Short mmCIF file of C-alpha atoms and ligand atoms in Angstrom, two decimals:
data_model
loop_
_atom_site.label_atom_id
_atom_site.label_comp_id
_atom_site.label_asym_id
_atom_site.label_seq_id
_atom_site.Cartn_x
_atom_site.Cartn_y
_atom_site.Cartn_z
CA UNK A 271 -18.13 -5.58 21.12
CA UNK A 272 -16.00 -4.03 23.75
CA UNK A 273 -15.75 -7.04 25.51
CA UNK A 274 -14.22 -8.71 22.86
CA UNK A 275 -12.27 -5.34 21.62
CA UNK A 276 -10.49 -6.09 24.63
CA UNK A 277 -9.47 -9.75 24.27
CA UNK A 278 -8.55 -9.47 20.96
CA UNK A 279 -5.54 -7.31 22.24
CA UNK A 280 -5.08 -8.92 24.99
CA UNK A 281 -4.68 -12.48 23.73
CA UNK A 282 -2.68 -10.90 20.85
CA UNK A 283 -5.43 -11.11 17.83
CA UNK A 284 -5.80 -7.69 16.70
CA UNK A 285 -3.65 -4.74 17.55
CA UNK A 286 -4.44 -0.97 15.93
CA UNK A 287 -1.93 0.01 13.47
CA UNK A 288 1.10 2.25 14.67
CA UNK A 289 -0.25 1.55 18.21
CA UNK A 290 2.91 3.29 20.02
CA UNK A 291 1.88 6.59 17.32
CA UNK A 292 -1.22 7.03 18.89
CA UNK A 293 -2.59 4.24 15.66
CA UNK A 294 -3.60 4.91 12.39
CA UNK A 295 -7.87 5.49 11.52
CA UNK A 296 -9.34 2.57 10.73
CA UNK A 297 -6.16 0.16 10.21
CA UNK A 298 -5.13 -3.30 12.20
CA UNK A 299 -2.87 -5.81 12.70
CA UNK A 300 -2.87 -9.15 12.99
CA UNK A 301 -1.69 -10.36 16.49
CA UNK A 302 0.35 -13.85 16.67
CA UNK A 303 -3.51 -15.67 17.62
CA UNK A 304 -5.42 -13.66 14.66
CA UNK A 305 -2.91 -13.58 12.17
CA UNK A 306 -3.22 -17.60 12.45
CA UNK A 307 -7.01 -17.69 12.39
CA UNK A 308 -6.97 -15.38 9.60
CA UNK A 309 -5.29 -17.64 7.92
CA UNK A 310 -6.79 -20.67 8.89
CA UNK A 311 -9.59 -19.07 7.57
CA UNK A 312 -7.77 -18.34 3.98
CA UNK A 313 -6.64 -22.00 3.75
CA UNK A 314 -10.28 -23.00 4.08
CA UNK A 315 -11.44 -20.84 1.32
CA UNK A 316 -9.13 -21.98 -0.76
CA UNK A 317 -9.20 -25.67 -0.03
CA UNK A 318 -12.97 -25.73 -0.74
CA UNK A 319 -12.29 -23.25 -3.86
CA UNK A 320 -9.57 -24.59 -5.88
CA UNK A 321 -8.81 -27.78 -4.39
CA UNK A 322 -11.47 -29.93 -4.19
CA UNK A 323 -13.59 -28.47 -6.96
CA UNK A 324 -11.66 -29.06 -10.35
CA UNK A 325 -14.14 -26.33 -12.31
CA UNK A 326 -11.68 -23.50 -10.68
CA UNK A 327 -7.96 -22.17 -11.15
CA UNK A 328 -6.23 -19.92 -8.41
CA UNK A 329 -4.63 -16.85 -9.28
CA UNK A 330 -2.91 -14.31 -7.31
CA UNK A 331 -2.59 -10.81 -9.29
CA UNK A 332 -1.13 -7.64 -8.28
CA UNK A 333 -2.33 -4.74 -6.57
CA UNK A 334 -1.38 -2.60 -8.82
CA UNK A 335 -2.63 -2.52 -12.64
CA UNK A 336 -3.51 -0.29 -15.79
CA UNK A 337 -5.25 2.82 -14.75
CA UNK A 338 -7.42 1.94 -17.53
CA UNK A 339 -8.20 -1.11 -15.60
CA UNK A 340 -10.43 1.46 -13.50
CA UNK A 341 -11.69 3.52 -16.28
CA UNK A 342 -13.46 -0.08 -17.76
CA UNK A 343 -14.45 -1.36 -14.46
CA UNK A 344 -16.47 2.39 -14.01
CA UNK A 345 -14.43 3.20 -10.48
CA UNK A 346 -12.99 6.72 -11.94
CA UNK A 347 -16.42 7.49 -12.67
CA UNK A 348 -18.54 5.78 -10.08
CA UNK A 349 -16.60 4.45 -7.02
CA UNK A 350 -17.74 7.97 -5.08
CA UNK A 351 -19.58 8.53 -1.99
CA UNK A 352 -21.72 12.23 -1.68
CA UNK A 353 -19.78 13.62 0.97
CA UNK A 354 -20.11 17.46 3.56
CA UNK A 355 -17.64 19.07 4.63
CA UNK A 356 -17.91 21.99 7.46
CA UNK A 357 -16.27 24.63 6.70
CA UNK A 358 -15.71 26.15 10.34
CA UNK A 359 -14.33 22.89 11.63
CA UNK A 360 -13.23 20.93 8.65
CA UNK A 361 -15.00 17.72 9.34
CA UNK A 362 -16.14 15.35 6.42
CA UNK A 363 -19.42 13.39 6.65
CA UNK A 364 -21.08 11.35 4.85
CA UNK A 365 -23.82 13.16 3.10
CA UNK A 366 -26.30 10.57 4.38
CA UNK A 367 -25.32 10.67 7.87
CA UNK A 368 -28.64 10.69 9.80
CA UNK A 369 -26.22 13.80 11.82
CA UNK A 370 -27.40 16.02 9.12
CA UNK A 371 -31.31 16.55 9.73
CA UNK A 372 -32.68 18.15 6.83
CA UNK A 373 -31.42 18.21 3.74
CA UNK A 374 -27.65 18.15 2.89
CA UNK A 375 -26.59 21.49 1.71
CA UNK A 376 -29.81 23.16 3.50
CA UNK A 377 -27.89 26.48 5.46
CA UNK A 378 -29.94 25.74 7.56
CA UNK A 379 -28.46 22.73 8.76
CA UNK A 380 -26.57 22.71 12.25
CA UNK A 381 -23.19 20.78 11.66
CA UNK A 382 -23.30 18.07 14.50
CA UNK A 383 -19.86 18.20 15.48
CA UNK A 384 -19.55 21.74 16.03
CA UNK A 385 -23.13 22.71 16.20
CA UNK A 386 -22.07 25.98 13.86
CA UNK A 387 -24.91 26.79 11.36
CA UNK A 388 -24.51 27.26 7.44
CA UNK A 389 -21.03 26.47 7.89
CA UNK A 390 -21.45 23.18 5.86
CA UNK A 391 -21.45 22.65 1.84
CA UNK A 392 -23.08 21.22 -0.53
CA UNK A 393 -22.29 17.62 -1.50
CA UNK A 394 -19.76 17.17 -3.28
CA UNK A 395 -18.67 13.75 -4.65
CA UNK A 396 -15.44 12.23 -3.22
CA UNK A 397 -13.92 8.83 -5.12
CA UNK A 398 -13.09 6.26 -2.72
CA UNK A 399 -9.97 5.13 -3.98
CA UNK A 400 -6.44 5.27 -2.93
CA UNK A 401 -4.10 7.33 -5.28
CA UNK A 402 -0.40 7.21 -5.35
CA UNK A 403 1.96 7.98 -8.42
CA UNK A 404 4.14 5.37 -10.54
CA UNK A 405 7.82 6.26 -10.84
CA UNK A 406 9.83 9.26 -10.77
CA UNK A 407 7.35 12.12 -11.66
CA UNK A 408 4.61 12.81 -9.58
CA UNK A 409 2.10 13.99 -12.58
CA UNK A 410 -1.08 13.59 -13.50
CA UNK A 411 0.09 10.67 -16.43
CA UNK A 412 1.58 8.30 -13.72
CA UNK A 413 -1.49 8.17 -11.30
CA UNK A 414 -2.20 4.57 -10.53
CA UNK A 415 -4.43 3.56 -7.60
CA UNK A 416 -4.76 0.59 -4.93
CA UNK A 417 -6.83 -2.01 -6.22
CA UNK A 418 -10.34 -1.31 -4.27
CA UNK A 419 -11.60 -5.00 -4.70
CA UNK A 420 -9.51 -8.35 -6.00
CA UNK A 421 -11.98 -9.25 -8.94
CA UNK A 422 -10.73 -6.74 -11.81
CA UNK A 423 -7.10 -8.59 -12.06
CA UNK A 424 -9.65 -11.64 -12.46
CA UNK A 425 -11.10 -10.20 -15.63
CA UNK A 426 -7.97 -9.35 -16.64
CA UNK A 427 -6.63 -12.91 -17.17
CA UNK A 428 -9.20 -13.95 -17.85
CA UNK A 429 -8.32 -15.77 -20.91
CA UNK A 430 -4.99 -16.48 -19.15
CA UNK A 431 -5.92 -18.36 -17.21
CA UNK A 432 -8.61 -20.23 -19.33
CA UNK A 433 -5.93 -20.87 -22.24
CA UNK A 434 -3.08 -21.92 -20.05
CA UNK A 435 -4.95 -24.00 -17.43
CA UNK A 436 -7.11 -25.98 -20.77
CA UNK A 437 -10.40 -24.89 -18.49
CA UNK A 438 -13.97 -24.84 -20.43
CA UNK A 439 -17.12 -22.67 -19.68
CA UNK A 440 -18.21 -22.47 -16.83
CA UNK A 441 -14.98 -22.60 -14.42
CA UNK A 442 -14.40 -20.21 -12.08
CA UNK A 443 -11.16 -18.56 -11.14
CA UNK A 444 -10.75 -17.68 -7.18
CA UNK A 445 -8.21 -15.45 -5.87
CA UNK A 446 -7.27 -13.76 -2.29
CA UNK A 447 -5.75 -10.41 -1.54
CA UNK A 448 -5.45 -7.24 -0.48
CA UNK A 449 -8.19 -4.45 -1.47
CA UNK A 450 -7.70 -0.57 0.22
CA UNK A 451 -11.03 1.51 0.21
CA UNK A 452 -10.83 5.69 1.45
CA UNK A 453 -13.93 4.91 3.52
CA UNK A 454 -15.72 7.87 4.79
CA UNK A 455 -17.29 6.25 8.14
CA UNK A 456 -15.40 3.27 9.01
CA UNK A 457 -15.97 1.73 11.88
CA UNK A 458 -16.87 -1.31 13.57
CA UNK A 459 -13.06 -2.52 15.04
CA UNK A 460 -12.27 -4.99 11.45
CA UNK A 461 -15.47 -4.79 9.91
CA UNK A 462 -15.14 -2.04 8.18
CA UNK A 463 -11.39 -0.94 7.08
CA UNK A 464 -8.91 0.85 5.04
CA UNK A 465 -6.55 -2.06 4.13
CA UNK A 466 -8.40 -5.09 4.17
CA UNK A 467 -8.26 -8.74 2.70
CA UNK A 468 -10.81 -10.61 -0.31
CA UNK A 469 -11.45 -14.20 -1.07
CA UNK A 470 -12.84 -13.47 -4.71
CA UNK A 471 -14.71 -16.33 -6.57
CA UNK A 472 -15.21 -14.98 -10.62
CA UNK A 473 -17.41 -17.56 -11.87
CA UNK A 474 -17.59 -18.41 -16.24
CA UNK A 475 -20.60 -19.23 -17.30
CA UNK A 476 -22.32 -19.41 -20.44
CA UNK A 477 -25.17 -16.88 -20.85
CA UNK A 478 -28.74 -18.22 -19.80
CA UNK A 479 -27.13 -21.00 -17.61
CA UNK A 480 -26.42 -17.64 -15.21
CA UNK A 481 -29.44 -17.46 -13.09
CA UNK A 482 -29.27 -21.10 -12.10
CA UNK A 483 -25.42 -20.82 -11.43
CA UNK A 484 -26.29 -17.85 -9.47
CA UNK A 485 -28.88 -19.97 -7.07
CA UNK A 486 -26.16 -22.77 -6.70
CA UNK A 487 -23.34 -20.81 -5.39
CA UNK A 488 -25.44 -18.89 -3.05
CA UNK A 489 -26.76 -22.04 -1.40
CA UNK A 490 -22.99 -23.37 -1.63
CA UNK A 491 -21.79 -20.40 -0.21
CA UNK A 492 -24.15 -20.19 2.93
CA UNK A 493 -23.79 -24.17 3.76
CA UNK A 494 -20.17 -23.51 3.70
CA UNK A 495 -20.30 -20.72 5.88
CA UNK A 496 -22.67 -22.72 9.27
CA UNK A 497 -19.68 -25.67 8.09
CA UNK A 498 -17.57 -23.75 10.15
CA UNK A 499 -19.27 -23.82 12.98
CA UNK A 500 -21.17 -20.45 12.94
CA UNK A 501 -24.88 -20.14 13.82
CA UNK A 502 -27.13 -20.63 11.65
CA UNK A 503 -29.91 -18.23 13.33
CA UNK A 504 -27.24 -15.79 13.00
CA UNK A 505 -26.65 -16.46 9.42
CA UNK A 506 -29.06 -15.33 6.92
CA UNK A 507 -29.71 -13.45 3.61
CA UNK A 508 -30.27 -10.15 2.19
CA UNK A 509 -32.15 -9.45 -1.46
CA UNK A 510 -30.72 -6.53 -2.99
CA UNK A 511 -33.97 -4.72 -4.07
CA UNK A 512 -33.38 -2.59 -7.18
CA UNK A 513 -32.80 0.31 -5.56
CA UNK A 514 -29.87 -1.11 -4.17
CA UNK A 515 -28.62 -3.26 -7.10
CA UNK A 516 -24.98 -2.06 -8.24
CA UNK A 517 -24.88 -1.24 -11.80
CA UNK A 518 -23.17 -4.37 -13.01
CA UNK A 519 -25.95 -6.84 -11.68
CA UNK A 520 -28.95 -8.26 -12.95
CA UNK A 521 -29.20 -10.35 -9.01
CA UNK A 522 -27.36 -9.58 -5.74
CA UNK A 523 -27.71 -11.42 -2.59
CA UNK A 524 -25.84 -10.57 0.49
CA UNK A 525 -24.77 -13.12 3.69
CA UNK A 526 -25.80 -11.35 7.10
CA UNK A 527 -24.66 -11.96 9.97
CA UNK A 528 -26.02 -10.57 13.04
CA UNK A 529 -23.14 -8.93 14.93
CA UNK A 530 -24.03 -6.62 17.89
CA UNK A 531 -24.41 -3.37 16.26
CA UNK A 532 -26.89 -5.22 13.79
CA UNK A 533 -27.70 -7.61 10.49
CA UNK A 534 -24.40 -6.78 8.67
CA UNK A 535 -23.06 -7.71 5.14
CA UNK A 536 -19.56 -9.92 5.00
CA UNK A 537 -20.14 -11.96 1.96
CA UNK A 538 -21.92 -11.09 -1.48
CA UNK A 539 -22.94 -13.33 -4.13
CA UNK A 540 -23.56 -11.34 -7.58
CA UNK A 541 -25.02 -11.77 -11.04
CA UNK A 542 -22.51 -9.45 -13.37
CA UNK A 543 -23.18 -10.64 -16.23
CA UNK A 544 -20.92 -9.55 -18.68
CA UNK A 545 -21.18 -6.31 -17.61
CA UNK A 546 -17.35 -6.85 -16.92
CA UNK A 547 -15.93 -8.73 -19.29
CA UNK A 548 -17.63 -6.45 -22.48
CA UNK A 549 -15.68 -2.71 -20.83
CA UNK A 550 -12.26 -4.88 -20.46
CA UNK A 551 -13.26 -6.16 -23.98
CA UNK A 552 -14.26 -2.11 -25.26
CA UNK A 553 -11.68 -0.12 -23.02
CA UNK A 554 -9.03 -2.11 -24.00
CA UNK A 555 -9.74 -3.32 -27.73
CA UNK A 556 -9.24 -6.69 -27.14
CA UNK A 557 -11.77 -9.43 -27.94
CA UNK A 558 -12.89 -11.13 -24.99
CA UNK A 559 -14.92 -13.97 -26.06
CA UNK A 560 -15.38 -17.71 -25.24
CA UNK A 561 -14.86 -19.77 -27.81
CA UNK A 562 -17.13 -23.15 -27.60
CA UNK A 563 -15.51 -25.13 -30.23
CA UNK A 564 -17.46 -28.28 -29.73
CA UNK A 565 -20.55 -26.30 -30.37
CA UNK A 566 -19.17 -24.05 -32.91
CA UNK A 567 -19.69 -20.91 -30.96
CA UNK A 568 -18.56 -17.79 -29.44
CA UNK A 569 -19.80 -15.16 -26.72
CA UNK A 570 -18.83 -12.97 -23.61
CA UNK A 571 -19.04 -15.40 -20.79
CA UNK A 572 -21.80 -14.13 -17.80
CA UNK A 573 -20.14 -13.94 -14.34
CA UNK A 574 -20.86 -15.00 -11.12
CA UNK A 575 -19.45 -13.43 -8.32
CA UNK A 576 -19.03 -15.25 -4.74
CA UNK A 577 -16.80 -11.71 -3.10
CA UNK A 578 -15.65 -12.29 0.61
CA UNK A 579 -14.02 -10.43 3.04
CA UNK A 580 -11.35 -12.71 5.07
CA UNK A 581 -11.39 -9.71 7.48
CA UNK A 582 -15.03 -9.59 7.95
CA UNK A 583 -15.18 -13.38 8.22
CA UNK A 584 -12.21 -13.72 11.12
CA UNK A 585 -14.64 -10.94 12.64
CA UNK A 586 -17.73 -13.19 12.52
CA UNK A 587 -16.07 -15.91 13.91
CA UNK A 588 -14.49 -14.20 16.52
CA UNK A 589 -18.10 -12.58 17.57
CA UNK A 590 -20.24 -15.74 17.27
CA UNK A 591 -17.41 -17.65 18.75
CA UNK A 592 -17.33 -15.48 22.26
CA UNK A 593 -19.07 -17.04 25.11
CA UNK A 594 -18.97 -16.14 28.85
CA UNK A 595 -20.05 -19.00 30.65
CA UNK A 596 -21.15 -19.79 34.32
CA UNK A 597 -19.00 -22.93 35.35
CA UNK A 598 -18.84 -23.89 39.19
CA UNK A 599 -19.74 -20.62 40.66
CA UNK A 600 -17.55 -18.63 37.71
CA UNK A 601 -17.29 -16.86 35.02
CA UNK A 602 -15.20 -18.62 32.20
CA UNK A 603 -14.71 -16.41 29.32
CA UNK A 604 -14.40 -19.25 26.11
CA UNK A 605 -14.07 -18.87 22.00
CA UNK A 606 -15.80 -22.06 20.65
CA UNK A 607 -13.86 -21.76 17.46
CA UNK A 608 -13.79 -24.88 15.00
CA UNK A 609 -10.81 -26.90 15.93
CA UNK A 610 -9.70 -26.12 12.07
CA UNK A 611 -10.00 -22.42 12.36
CA UNK A 612 -8.12 -22.47 16.04
CA UNK A 613 -5.04 -20.63 15.42
CA UNK A 614 -3.64 -23.23 18.47
CA UNK A 615 -4.56 -26.67 17.97
CA UNK A 616 -3.31 -28.04 21.87
CA UNK A 617 -1.61 -27.25 24.88
CA UNK A 618 0.43 -29.04 26.57
CA UNK A 619 0.83 -28.16 30.12
CA UNK A 620 2.77 -30.39 33.34
CA UNK A 621 0.52 -30.44 36.22
CA UNK A 622 3.47 -29.12 38.13
CA UNK A 623 6.94 -28.47 37.51
CA UNK A 624 8.60 -31.47 38.98
CA UNK A 625 8.84 -35.40 39.27
CA UNK A 626 9.71 -36.04 35.85
CA UNK A 627 6.50 -34.36 34.47
CA UNK A 628 8.02 -31.54 32.77
CA UNK A 629 10.36 -33.69 30.50
CA UNK A 630 7.07 -35.61 29.62
CA UNK A 631 5.56 -32.76 28.22
CA UNK A 632 8.24 -31.20 26.83
CA UNK A 633 8.24 -34.69 25.09
CA UNK A 634 4.45 -34.77 24.15
CA UNK A 635 5.11 -31.03 22.91
CA UNK A 636 8.54 -31.18 21.34
CA UNK A 637 6.66 -34.09 19.00
CA UNK A 638 3.25 -32.35 18.41
CA UNK A 639 5.16 -28.50 16.84
CA UNK A 640 5.85 -30.03 13.78
CA UNK A 641 2.27 -31.17 12.78
CA UNK A 642 0.34 -28.78 14.67
CA UNK A 643 0.51 -25.14 16.02
CA UNK A 644 0.65 -25.93 19.82
CA UNK A 645 1.46 -24.18 23.05
CA UNK A 646 3.75 -25.15 26.45
CA UNK A 647 2.30 -23.56 29.30
CA UNK A 648 4.31 -24.40 32.81
CA UNK A 649 3.26 -21.37 34.79
CA UNK A 650 0.25 -20.55 37.52
CA UNK A 651 -2.28 -23.18 38.53
CA UNK A 652 -3.25 -25.35 36.30
CA UNK A 653 -6.92 -23.69 36.35
CA UNK A 654 -5.84 -19.92 35.43
CA UNK A 655 -3.51 -21.92 32.41
CA UNK A 656 -7.11 -23.74 31.53
CA UNK A 657 -9.15 -20.14 31.08
CA UNK A 658 -5.98 -18.51 29.38
CA UNK A 659 -6.26 -21.47 26.27
CA UNK A 660 -10.39 -20.87 26.93
CA UNK A 661 -9.80 -17.23 26.00
CA UNK A 662 -7.44 -18.52 22.68
CA UNK A 663 -9.82 -20.42 21.77
CA UNK A 664 -7.70 -23.83 21.67
CA UNK A 665 -9.84 -26.94 21.94
CA UNK A 666 -7.65 -28.83 23.22
CA UNK A 667 -5.52 -29.34 26.81
CA UNK A 668 -3.17 -32.53 27.53
CA UNK A 669 -2.04 -32.34 30.85
CA UNK A 670 0.50 -34.53 32.13
CA UNK A 671 0.19 -35.57 36.13
CA UNK A 672 1.61 -38.15 37.84
CA UNK A 673 0.16 -40.82 36.80
CA UNK A 674 1.64 -39.82 33.76
CA UNK A 675 5.06 -40.84 34.44
CA UNK A 676 3.66 -44.05 35.59
CA UNK A 677 1.53 -45.65 32.87
CA UNK A 678 2.22 -42.59 30.18
CA UNK A 679 -0.64 -41.40 30.21
CA UNK A 680 -1.99 -37.98 29.57
CA UNK A 681 -5.55 -36.55 30.03
CA UNK A 682 -7.13 -34.69 27.83
CA UNK A 683 -9.27 -31.62 28.07
CA UNK A 684 -12.64 -30.71 25.88
CA UNK A 685 -12.53 -26.85 25.97
CA UNK A 686 -16.14 -26.94 25.42
CA UNK A 687 -18.11 -30.24 27.22
CA UNK A 688 -14.82 -29.75 29.50
CA UNK A 689 -14.36 -34.19 30.00
CA UNK A 690 -11.94 -34.86 30.45
CA UNK A 691 -10.40 -38.21 29.12
CA UNK A 692 -7.23 -40.51 30.18
CA UNK A 693 -5.09 -41.34 25.96
CA UNK A 694 -2.05 -42.68 25.92
CA UNK A 695 1.25 -40.04 25.37
CA UNK A 696 1.89 -41.70 21.81
CA UNK A 697 -1.90 -41.50 20.63
CA UNK A 698 -2.18 -37.63 21.40
CA UNK A 699 -1.17 -36.93 17.68
CA UNK A 700 -3.26 -39.52 16.08
CA UNK A 701 -6.22 -37.81 18.42
CA UNK A 702 -5.51 -34.41 17.09
CA UNK A 703 -5.28 -35.31 13.69
CA UNK A 704 -9.15 -36.71 13.48
CA UNK A 705 -10.56 -34.18 15.94
CA UNK A 706 -8.63 -30.64 14.10
CA UNK A 707 -9.71 -31.21 10.26
CA UNK A 708 -12.01 -29.11 8.88
P1 LIG B 9 -20.47 -1.92 2.26
O1 LIG B 9 -21.37 -2.18 1.89
O2 LIG B 9 -20.42 -2.85 3.57
O3 LIG B 9 -18.83 -0.60 1.94
P2 LIG B 9 -19.71 -3.40 -0.52
O4 LIG B 9 -21.27 -3.19 -0.64
O5 LIG B 9 -19.42 -1.89 -0.90
O6 LIG B 9 -19.44 -3.48 1.56
P3 LIG B 9 -18.21 -5.45 -1.90
O7 LIG B 9 -17.98 -3.94 -2.59
O8 LIG B 9 -19.34 -6.30 -2.10
O9 LIG B 9 -18.74 -4.48 -0.51
O10 LIG B 9 -17.45 -5.89 -1.29
C1 LIG B 9 -17.31 -7.38 -1.42
C2 LIG B 9 -16.54 -7.78 0.42
O11 LIG B 9 -15.89 -7.18 0.85
C3 LIG B 9 -17.78 -7.26 1.38
O12 LIG B 9 -18.81 -7.99 1.66
C4 LIG B 9 -16.92 -7.23 2.59
O13 LIG B 9 -16.78 -8.29 3.63
C5 LIG B 9 -15.68 -6.53 1.93
N1 LIG B 9 -15.51 -5.03 2.25
C6 LIG B 9 -15.82 -4.33 1.58
N2 LIG B 9 -14.92 -3.47 2.30
C7 LIG B 9 -14.56 -4.15 2.81
C8 LIG B 9 -14.40 -2.19 4.36
N3 LIG B 9 -13.92 -1.22 4.01
N4 LIG B 9 -13.31 -3.56 5.03
C9 LIG B 9 -13.82 -4.54 6.05
N5 LIG B 9 -13.95 -5.34 4.32
C10 LIG B 9 -14.58 -4.62 3.33
#
């Protein structure tokens, strides 16, 4: 992990937020390469959910919502972690922190940080939602929350989307957006952060058809990640046992990845039943039934949710792509990212900065620029330039050499096989199009 974190910073994938002020705890910024990677990931998700399917519509709901939404959803009452405070050193711990030996609140338990005895409080519930105030007056009536999940924006808009899009059950609504959780034990780089992005799809089905759709989405989501090039042996399902199931869920699977810090969830597939719509119907007083005119029946749909973290999935991509390989007695670091996800699709190199090579290389670069995110590099030995692009995960290197100015061909180097082939300069764009497709 340390190597990946340092590569991520060095190459401009991820920076710590507000770094010049010492950083902000568990908040991260994406640099030029990271912004491209995450964007490519989100675009592939959106395309597979919204564009390639007839039965899913897109939505972009606001982060701020009516505070009653979070009462109805159960977040005000239940989105909490039990915490223990040390009265001496003021540190806070989750009550299930393994460093707190003995039962939480036990006066004999030592503080894991300052080591004092009897300084820990009994566990107290702490809500993970960020609170702020809307309007000019900071009073209780003006409290609103930064959403801790994007799903609720979908539930409260389900009838709007249904009516405006003329969809029929079964159908889905997909959304990508920021969510905020005041996590107590954040960490592991971008794995658990306080501000993150989710890619959520809520699929509305007739009660009784829910388990069949649950199985469908479970298989579909695993297939999707394998299609991104993630190694199958690093992916698995984790089935929630009765003690793990959320209060709203009838069945749930996590998709887990084997990180250097163990198997961890990065997407959840949940059968949420009619819990959410029932609650919003009760709390809003508005009927949220689906009317099936053809069958002459009405019901509250069940919801199958696929909930992924864009940042966590991007971290999976980076971890899975990172390799150290021996090539001709040297270690090369390479990110074997799927070409469709790679931040840069190709880099253009004049072998040397003379004899017409820079002019031709520039021309090729300018020609590609409008269609692909490409990079021009004329600094240092060609070997060093290749290595820099290997670390950035750039799938193709285009080198203009002495022969190029004679016969208008270039060498194309493949990041993974290291094979080089000669291609006509006019065909480079076509070549890239075919290879960077999803
Ligand atoms: P965890 O158990 O890791 O806290 P969760 O079960 O609370 O996660 P969900 O509420 O199901 O997670 O959220 C769905 C997805 O959103 C997760 O699979 C993860 O990818 C992402 N996610 C949730 N919390 C965070 C966070 N603090 N930082 C980054 N991503 C997150």
